[in-house]
Coordinates of C-alpha atoms in Angstrom, one line a residue:
M1 CA 97.0 169.3 203.5
S2 CA 100.3 170.1 203.4
F3 CA 101.7 173.3 203.5
K4 CA 101.3 175.1 200.8
K5 CA 97.8 174.6 201.5
K6 CA 97.2 175.1 204.8
I7 CA 99.8 178.9 203.8
I8 CA 96.6 180.0 201.6
A9 CA 94.1 178.9 203.6
L10 CA 96.1 180.9 206.7
S11 CA 96.1 183.2 204.0
V12 CA 92.7 183.6 203.0
W13 CA 91.2 183.1 206.0
L14 CA 92.8 186.4 207.2
S15 CA 92.6 188.4 204.6
R16 CA 88.3 187.4 204.3
I17 CA 89.1 189.3 208.5
I18 CA 91.5 191.9 207.3
V19 CA 88.7 193.4 204.6
G20 CA 85.8 191.6 205.7
V21 CA 85.8 194.0 209.2
T22 CA 87.6 197.1 207.7
F23 CA 85.0 197.8 204.8
T24 CA 81.5 196.9 207.4
F25 CA 83.4 199.4 210.0
S26 CA 84.1 202.2 207.0
G27 CA 80.8 201.6 205.9
F28 CA 79.0 201.1 209.1
V29 CA 79.8 204.9 210.9
K30 CA 79.9 206.7 207.3
A31 CA 76.3 205.4 207.5
V32 CA 76.1 206.9 211.0
D33 CA 77.3 210.5 210.0
P34 CA 76.0 210.3 205.9
L35 CA 75.7 213.8 206.1
G36 CA 79.5 213.6 208.0
F37 CA 80.7 212.2 204.7
C38 CA 78.8 214.4 202.7
Y39 CA 80.5 217.4 203.2
K40 CA 84.0 215.9 202.9
I41 CA 82.5 214.1 199.0
Q42 CA 82.0 218.2 199.0
D43 CA 85.5 219.3 200.2
Y44 CA 87.4 217.1 197.4
L45 CA 84.2 218.1 194.6
I46 CA 85.8 222.0 194.9
E47 CA 89.6 220.8 195.0
F48 CA 89.4 219.4 191.7
D49 CA 86.8 222.2 190.8
M50 CA 83.2 220.7 190.4
T51 CA 81.3 222.3 192.7
A52 CA 78.3 222.0 189.8
F53 CA 78.2 218.7 191.4
F54 CA 77.1 219.3 195.1
P55 CA 74.1 218.7 194.9
A56 CA 74.9 214.6 193.9
A57 CA 76.6 214.1 197.0
L58 CA 75.2 213.3 199.7
P59 CA 73.4 210.5 197.1
L60 CA 77.0 209.7 196.6
A61 CA 77.7 209.0 200.6
I62 CA 75.0 207.1 201.4
L63 CA 75.9 205.2 198.1
L64 CA 79.0 204.9 198.6
S65 CA 78.8 204.5 202.7
V66 CA 75.8 201.9 201.5
A67 CA 78.2 199.9 198.9
E68 CA 80.8 199.2 201.5
F69 CA 78.8 197.9 204.1
L70 CA 77.7 195.2 201.7
L71 CA 81.6 194.1 200.6
G72 CA 82.6 194.4 204.0
I73 CA 79.8 191.9 204.8
G74 CA 79.8 189.9 201.6
I75 CA 83.6 189.1 202.0
L76 CA 82.1 188.0 206.2
L77 CA 79.2 186.0 205.1
G78 CA 81.0 184.6 202.1
L79 CA 78.2 185.9 200.1
Y80 CA 78.3 185.8 195.7
R81 CA 81.5 185.5 196.8
K82 CA 83.1 186.0 192.4
W83 CA 81.5 189.5 192.5
T84 CA 82.0 190.6 196.5
T85 CA 85.8 189.8 196.0
I86 CA 86.2 191.6 192.0
G87 CA 84.0 194.8 193.6
V88 CA 86.3 194.9 196.4
L89 CA 89.1 194.9 194.7
L90 CA 87.3 196.9 191.9
F91 CA 87.3 199.3 195.2
M92 CA 90.3 198.9 196.4
V93 CA 92.5 199.8 191.9
F94 CA 90.2 203.1 192.7
F95 CA 91.4 204.1 195.6
T96 CA 94.4 202.8 196.4
P97 CA 95.6 205.1 193.6
L98 CA 93.3 208.1 194.6
T99 CA 94.6 207.8 198.1
L100 CA 97.8 208.8 197.0
W101 CA 97.0 210.9 195.6
I102 CA 95.7 212.6 198.8
A103 CA 98.7 211.4 200.8
L104 CA 101.8 213.3 198.0
A105 CA 98.9 216.8 197.7
N106 CA 97.4 216.9 200.8
P107 CA 93.8 218.7 199.4
V108 CA 92.3 217.0 202.9
E109 CA 94.0 216.9 206.4
D110 CA 91.4 213.4 206.7
C111 CA 90.2 211.5 204.3
G112 CA 87.3 211.0 206.4
C113 CA 88.0 207.3 205.3
F114 CA 86.3 206.4 209.0
G115 CA 83.6 208.8 209.4
D116 CA 84.9 211.1 212.3
A117 CA 85.0 208.2 214.7
F118 CA 89.0 207.4 214.1
I119 CA 91.3 209.8 212.2
I120 CA 94.2 208.3 210.7
S121 CA 96.7 210.7 208.9
N122 CA 96.7 210.3 205.3
W123 CA 99.6 208.3 204.9
A124 CA 98.5 205.8 207.4
T125 CA 95.5 205.5 205.0
F126 CA 96.8 204.9 201.3
Y127 CA 99.9 202.3 203.6
K128 CA 96.2 200.5 204.8
N129 CA 94.5 200.6 201.5
V130 CA 97.7 198.5 199.9
V131 CA 96.8 196.4 202.5
L132 CA 93.7 195.6 201.5
L133 CA 94.5 196.3 198.1
A134 CA 96.8 192.7 198.8
A135 CA 94.4 190.8 200.3
A136 CA 91.8 191.4 198.0
I137 CA 93.9 190.3 195.1
L138 CA 94.3 187.5 197.4
L139 CA 91.2 186.7 198.0
V140 CA 90.0 187.1 193.6
I141 CA 92.3 184.3 193.7
F142 CA 90.9 182.3 195.7
R143 CA 87.7 183.2 196.3
H144 CA 86.6 179.8 195.5
R145 CA 88.0 179.0 200.0
M146 CA 86.0 181.1 201.6
V147 CA 83.1 178.9 202.3
P148 CA 79.5 180.4 202.4
L149 CA 78.2 180.4 205.5
F150 CA 74.7 180.1 203.6
S151 CA 73.5 177.6 200.5
P152 CA 72.4 179.7 197.2
K153 CA 68.6 178.5 198.2
T154 CA 68.6 181.4 200.9
A155 CA 72.0 184.0 200.3
W156 CA 69.6 186.4 198.2
I157 CA 67.5 186.3 200.3
A158 CA 70.2 187.1 202.9
A159 CA 72.1 189.4 200.6
L160 CA 68.3 191.0 199.9
F161 CA 67.7 191.9 204.0
C162 CA 71.5 193.7 204.4
V163 CA 70.5 196.0 201.7
L164 CA 67.8 196.8 203.1
F165 CA 69.3 197.4 206.1
G166 CA 71.5 200.0 204.9
F167 CA 70.2 201.9 203.1
G168 CA 67.6 201.8 205.5
F169 CA 70.4 202.8 208.1
A170 CA 71.8 205.2 206.1
L171 CA 69.1 206.5 205.0
Y172 CA 67.4 207.1 209.0
N173 CA 71.1 208.7 210.2
S174 CA 70.5 211.3 206.6
Y175 CA 66.9 211.9 208.3
T176 CA 67.7 212.8 211.7
L177 CA 70.8 212.8 214.1
P178 CA 72.9 210.0 214.1
V179 CA 72.2 207.7 216.6
F180 CA 76.1 207.4 216.9
D181 CA 78.0 210.9 217.9
F182 CA 81.0 210.9 217.1
R183 CA 82.1 214.9 216.2
A184 CA 83.6 216.9 219.3
Y185 CA 80.4 219.3 219.3
K186 CA 78.4 215.9 221.1
I187 CA 76.6 216.1 224.3
G188 CA 78.1 216.1 227.3
A189 CA 81.4 218.3 225.3
D190 CA 83.0 220.9 227.9
I191 CA 83.7 223.3 224.5
P192 CA 87.4 225.7 226.7
R193 CA 88.2 222.4 227.8
L194 CA 88.6 220.8 223.7
M195 CA 89.7 224.1 223.2
E196 CA 93.0 223.9 225.0
V197 CA 96.0 221.0 224.9
D198 CA 98.9 220.8 227.4
P199 CA 101.5 223.4 227.0
E200 CA 103.5 220.6 226.6
E201 CA 102.2 218.5 223.9
G202 CA 101.6 221.8 221.6
D203 CA 104.2 222.3 217.9
V204 CA 107.6 221.9 219.1
Y205 CA 109.9 224.7 217.4
E206 CA 113.0 225.9 217.3
T207 CA 115.1 229.0 216.4
V208 CA 118.2 229.8 213.6
F209 CA 120.3 232.9 213.3
I210 CA 121.5 232.7 210.4
Y211 CA 124.9 235.1 209.8
R212 CA 127.7 235.5 207.2
K213 CA 131.4 235.4 207.8
D214 CA 133.9 236.2 204.6
G215 CA 131.4 235.8 201.8
K216 CA 129.5 232.6 203.6
Q217 CA 127.3 231.9 205.2
Q218 CA 126.3 230.2 208.7
T219 CA 123.3 229.2 210.3
F220 CA 123.3 228.6 214.2
S221 CA 120.9 227.8 217.2
E222 CA 120.3 229.9 220.0
E223 CA 122.4 228.2 222.1
N224 CA 126.1 228.9 219.9
Y225 CA 124.7 231.9 217.6
P226 CA 127.9 234.2 217.5
W227 CA 126.1 237.4 218.9
N228 CA 129.5 239.0 220.9
D229 CA 131.5 237.7 217.9
S230 CA 132.4 241.2 215.6
T231 CA 132.8 239.0 212.3
W232 CA 130.1 237.8 212.2
T233 CA 127.5 239.7 210.7
F234 CA 124.4 239.7 211.3
V235 CA 121.7 238.1 207.9
D236 CA 118.6 236.5 209.2
M237 CA 116.0 234.9 211.7
E238 CA 113.6 232.5 210.9
T239 CA 111.2 229.4 213.5
R240 CA 110.9 226.4 212.8
L241 CA 108.9 223.7 213.1
I242 CA 109.9 220.5 214.3
K243 CA 108.1 219.0 215.4
E244 CA 104.0 219.3 215.2
G245 CA 101.7 218.4 218.1
V246 CA 98.9 218.0 219.1
K247 CA 96.0 220.1 218.1
P248 CA 92.5 220.8 220.3
A249 CA 90.2 218.7 219.2
I250 CA 88.0 222.2 218.3
E251 CA 90.6 224.8 216.8
D252 CA 87.6 227.2 214.7
F253 CA 84.7 228.4 217.9
A254 CA 84.2 231.7 217.1
V255 CA 80.9 233.8 217.5
E256 CA 81.3 236.9 216.3
M257 CA 78.2 239.2 217.3
L258 CA 75.5 241.1 214.2
M259 CA 74.2 244.6 214.9
P260 CA 71.8 246.9 213.3
D261 CA 73.8 250.2 211.8
S262 CA 71.6 253.1 213.9
L263 CA 71.4 255.1 210.6
S264 CA 70.4 252.5 207.5
G265 CA 70.3 250.3 209.6
Q266 CA 72.1 247.1 207.8
L267 CA 73.7 244.2 210.3
L268 CA 77.0 245.2 211.1
P269 CA 79.7 243.7 213.2
A270 CA 80.0 243.9 216.7
G271 CA 82.5 241.7 218.5
D272 CA 83.6 239.2 219.5
I273 CA 80.9 237.2 221.8
T274 CA 82.7 234.0 222.2
Q275 CA 84.2 233.9 224.6
Q276 CA 80.6 235.4 226.3
I277 CA 77.9 232.4 225.5
L278 CA 81.2 229.9 226.9
T279 CA 81.4 231.0 230.3
D280 CA 77.6 232.3 230.4
S281 CA 76.4 230.9 233.9
S282 CA 73.2 230.4 232.4
Y283 CA 71.5 228.4 229.4
T284 CA 72.4 229.4 225.9
F285 CA 70.1 228.3 223.0
L286 CA 72.4 228.4 219.9
M287 CA 69.8 227.9 216.7
I288 CA 72.6 226.2 214.1
A289 CA 71.1 228.0 210.1
Y290 CA 74.9 227.4 208.4
D291 CA 72.8 228.7 205.0
L292 CA 69.5 230.7 205.6
E293 CA 68.5 230.4 202.3
E294 CA 69.1 227.1 202.2
M295 CA 68.0 226.8 205.0
H296 CA 64.8 223.7 206.2
L297 CA 61.7 226.4 207.9
K298 CA 58.8 223.6 207.9
Y299 CA 59.5 224.5 211.8
L300 CA 61.1 228.0 211.8
G301 CA 57.4 229.3 214.0
R302 CA 59.2 226.5 217.2
F303 CA 62.5 228.3 217.1
S304 CA 60.2 232.1 217.2
A305 CA 58.3 230.5 219.6
L306 CA 61.4 229.2 221.9
A307 CA 63.8 232.8 221.2
E308 CA 60.2 234.3 223.0
Y309 CA 60.6 232.1 225.7
A310 CA 64.3 232.6 225.7
S311 CA 64.1 237.0 226.3
D312 CA 61.5 236.2 228.6
K313 CA 62.9 233.3 231.1
G314 CA 67.0 235.3 230.7
Y315 CA 68.5 233.2 228.9
S316 CA 69.8 233.7 225.5
F317 CA 69.2 232.7 222.2
Y318 CA 71.2 233.8 219.0
C319 CA 71.1 232.0 215.5
L320 CA 74.6 230.6 214.5
T321 CA 74.8 231.8 210.4
S322 CA 78.2 232.3 207.5
S323 CA 75.6 233.5 205.1
S324 CA 76.0 237.1 204.0
A325 CA 74.3 240.1 206.6
S326 CA 73.0 241.4 202.9
V327 CA 71.1 238.0 203.3
I328 CA 70.0 238.1 206.7
D329 CA 69.0 240.4 206.1
T330 CA 66.7 239.3 202.7
W331 CA 65.9 236.3 205.0
S332 CA 64.2 238.5 207.9
R333 CA 62.3 240.6 206.1
E334 CA 61.3 238.0 203.9
H335 CA 60.0 235.2 207.4
K336 CA 59.9 238.1 209.9
A337 CA 61.7 236.7 211.4
S338 CA 63.5 238.8 215.0
F339 CA 66.7 236.8 216.0
S340 CA 69.5 238.4 217.8
F341 CA 72.1 236.5 214.4
A342 CA 76.1 236.2 214.7
H343 CA 79.0 235.2 211.7
A344 CA 80.4 231.6 212.5
D345 CA 82.0 229.8 210.5
E346 CA 80.1 227.4 207.5
R347 CA 83.2 224.4 208.3
M348 CA 82.2 224.6 212.6
L349 CA 78.6 224.7 211.9
K350 CA 78.3 221.8 210.0
T351 CA 79.9 220.4 212.3
M352 CA 77.9 221.1 215.6
I353 CA 75.5 220.1 214.3
R354 CA 73.8 217.5 211.3
S355 CA 70.7 219.5 210.8
N356 CA 70.8 222.4 208.8
P357 CA 68.1 225.1 211.3
G358 CA 70.0 222.7 213.9
L359 CA 69.7 223.9 217.9
L360 CA 72.4 223.2 221.0
L361 CA 71.8 224.1 224.5
L362 CA 74.6 225.2 226.0
K363 CA 75.9 225.7 230.2
N364 CA 79.4 227.8 230.8
G365 CA 80.5 225.7 227.4
V366 CA 79.0 222.4 228.2
I367 CA 76.5 221.2 225.5
L368 CA 73.7 220.4 227.5
H369 CA 71.3 218.7 224.5
E370 CA 71.5 219.2 220.7
W371 CA 68.0 218.9 219.1
D372 CA 67.3 219.3 214.1
D373 CA 64.3 221.0 213.8
R374 CA 61.9 218.7 213.7
D375 CA 62.7 218.3 217.3
V376 CA 62.9 220.9 218.3
P377 CA 60.3 221.4 221.6
S378 CA 57.4 223.5 221.4
L379 CA 56.9 226.3 224.5
E380 CA 53.4 223.1 226.1
Q381 CA 56.9 220.7 226.4
L382 CA 59.6 223.8 228.0
P383 CA 58.8 223.8 231.5
P384 CA 58.3 227.3 233.6
R385 CA 62.8 227.5 235.1
L386 CA 64.2 225.4 232.1
E387 CA 66.1 223.7 234.6
E388 CA 63.5 221.5 236.0
A389 CA 63.9 220.1 231.9
S390 CA 65.4 216.3 232.4
F391 CA 67.5 218.0 229.0
A392 CA 68.6 220.7 230.6
R393 CA 71.5 219.0 232.6
V394 CA 74.9 217.0 232.2
E395 CA 73.8 213.4 230.4
N396 CA 76.3 210.7 230.2
T397 CA 75.8 209.3 226.7
S398 CA 77.9 206.3 226.7
A399 CA 75.2 203.7 228.1
R400 CA 73.1 205.0 225.7
D401 CA 75.1 204.8 222.9
R402 CA 76.2 201.3 224.3
R403 CA 72.4 200.3 224.6
T404 CA 71.6 201.9 220.4
L405 CA 75.1 199.5 219.7
A406 CA 72.7 196.3 221.2
V407 CA 70.1 197.3 219.6
I408 CA 70.8 197.6 215.9
I409 CA 73.8 194.6 216.7
L410 CA 70.8 192.4 217.0
L411 CA 68.4 193.9 214.7
F412 CA 70.8 193.3 211.9
I413 CA 71.6 189.7 213.4
V414 CA 68.7 188.2 214.7
P415 CA 67.2 188.1 210.9
L416 CA 70.0 186.4 209.5
V417 CA 70.0 183.8 212.5
L418 CA 67.0 182.6 211.5
I419 CA 67.4 182.7 208.0
K420 CA 70.4 180.1 208.5
V421 CA 67.5 178.1 210.5
I422 CA 65.7 178.2 207.6
D423 CA 68.2 177.4 205.4
R424 CA 69.3 174.6 207.6
T425 CA 66.2 173.5 208.2
F426 CA 64.9 172.7 204.1
Y427 CA 68.7 173.0 203.2
T428 CA 71.5 171.0 204.7
K429 CA 73.4 170.3 201.7
K430 CA 76.9 172.1 202.1
Y431 CA 78.0 174.5 198.9
K432 CA 82.0 175.8 199.1

């Protein structure tokens, strides 16, 4: 093999790995949390003034995440090389200019290309896409050098399995809580600690003073401004950000209690209870219902029963929502609900749990457990004392996540290995 051919072969191999791994990982982490990706798409729809398409955001999130996953797997396995490489190229031709606009206009701080699993800046996203675009062009030109893992006799079976796996995985995660939690509000999270940041790593500002002398203005720092020189006239003082520091993992946790007015009965703000929730040494249940009008009602009875249980045992129970006071009042009368309502930011509530409604259990500001509405425990499942429940203790989710990842990998790899065994056993001719 000539030196030129070796360089081409190496370039194709590297491009295949870079594109395949990036697309597979990006599609996988989005499929882990389709609702999170859906919310990100809605952010873009708001910027483009296309909110009428909100109902299509979740199907689009599932479709895009699965398509990205399938393109990545197709590149790695060499499935349908022509259409897979063209698909990747079209993908990058569309998203590279889009991410350039996002980097320049900065409509959202995080483009969401890797979900919440791995957050990079908008400019880093654009540079990444430039590399992927170049690699995609190379793969289209030299796709015949990509050695397929499966022969034409079994390639369609492998491709069909990958499609079913991708959609099945994404749909499962849209139906229940994500199998992996990349959010700041995951089980075991210490909210007060995550709201803090080391002062040494915070934003760095400088204060400058503007003075005038002989009709000319000059800027001075705090160290050299002419405070005692009467020939200079003070004009203005400015504080500038010179270095952006590390942001806390949780910036927006704030809860305001709502109480009915004694005369009108209308719900009115009754004070901030954020610290009350975060410092409660007992147990606190937070029912998360970011939009009462869109909330699933099938298991509402479980939440009502749990609120009564909490009241009997002396635990706090709040229903956090971003709905207006009038909507809360109408909804409460319609469904005969007697929750203690509190108001919070919609984005915060959507981030806290991917369920409407969902439930969090806190103690001293630490998240002990989370449930979607289908899994909220019934009264029969609750012990006389909450301390006796397994979910009422801090859980280390790392081991569980490793087991879950191992199971998912096996569920994906084992069928492909079986298909490959069949391929080698009954169809041994090599195709390149």
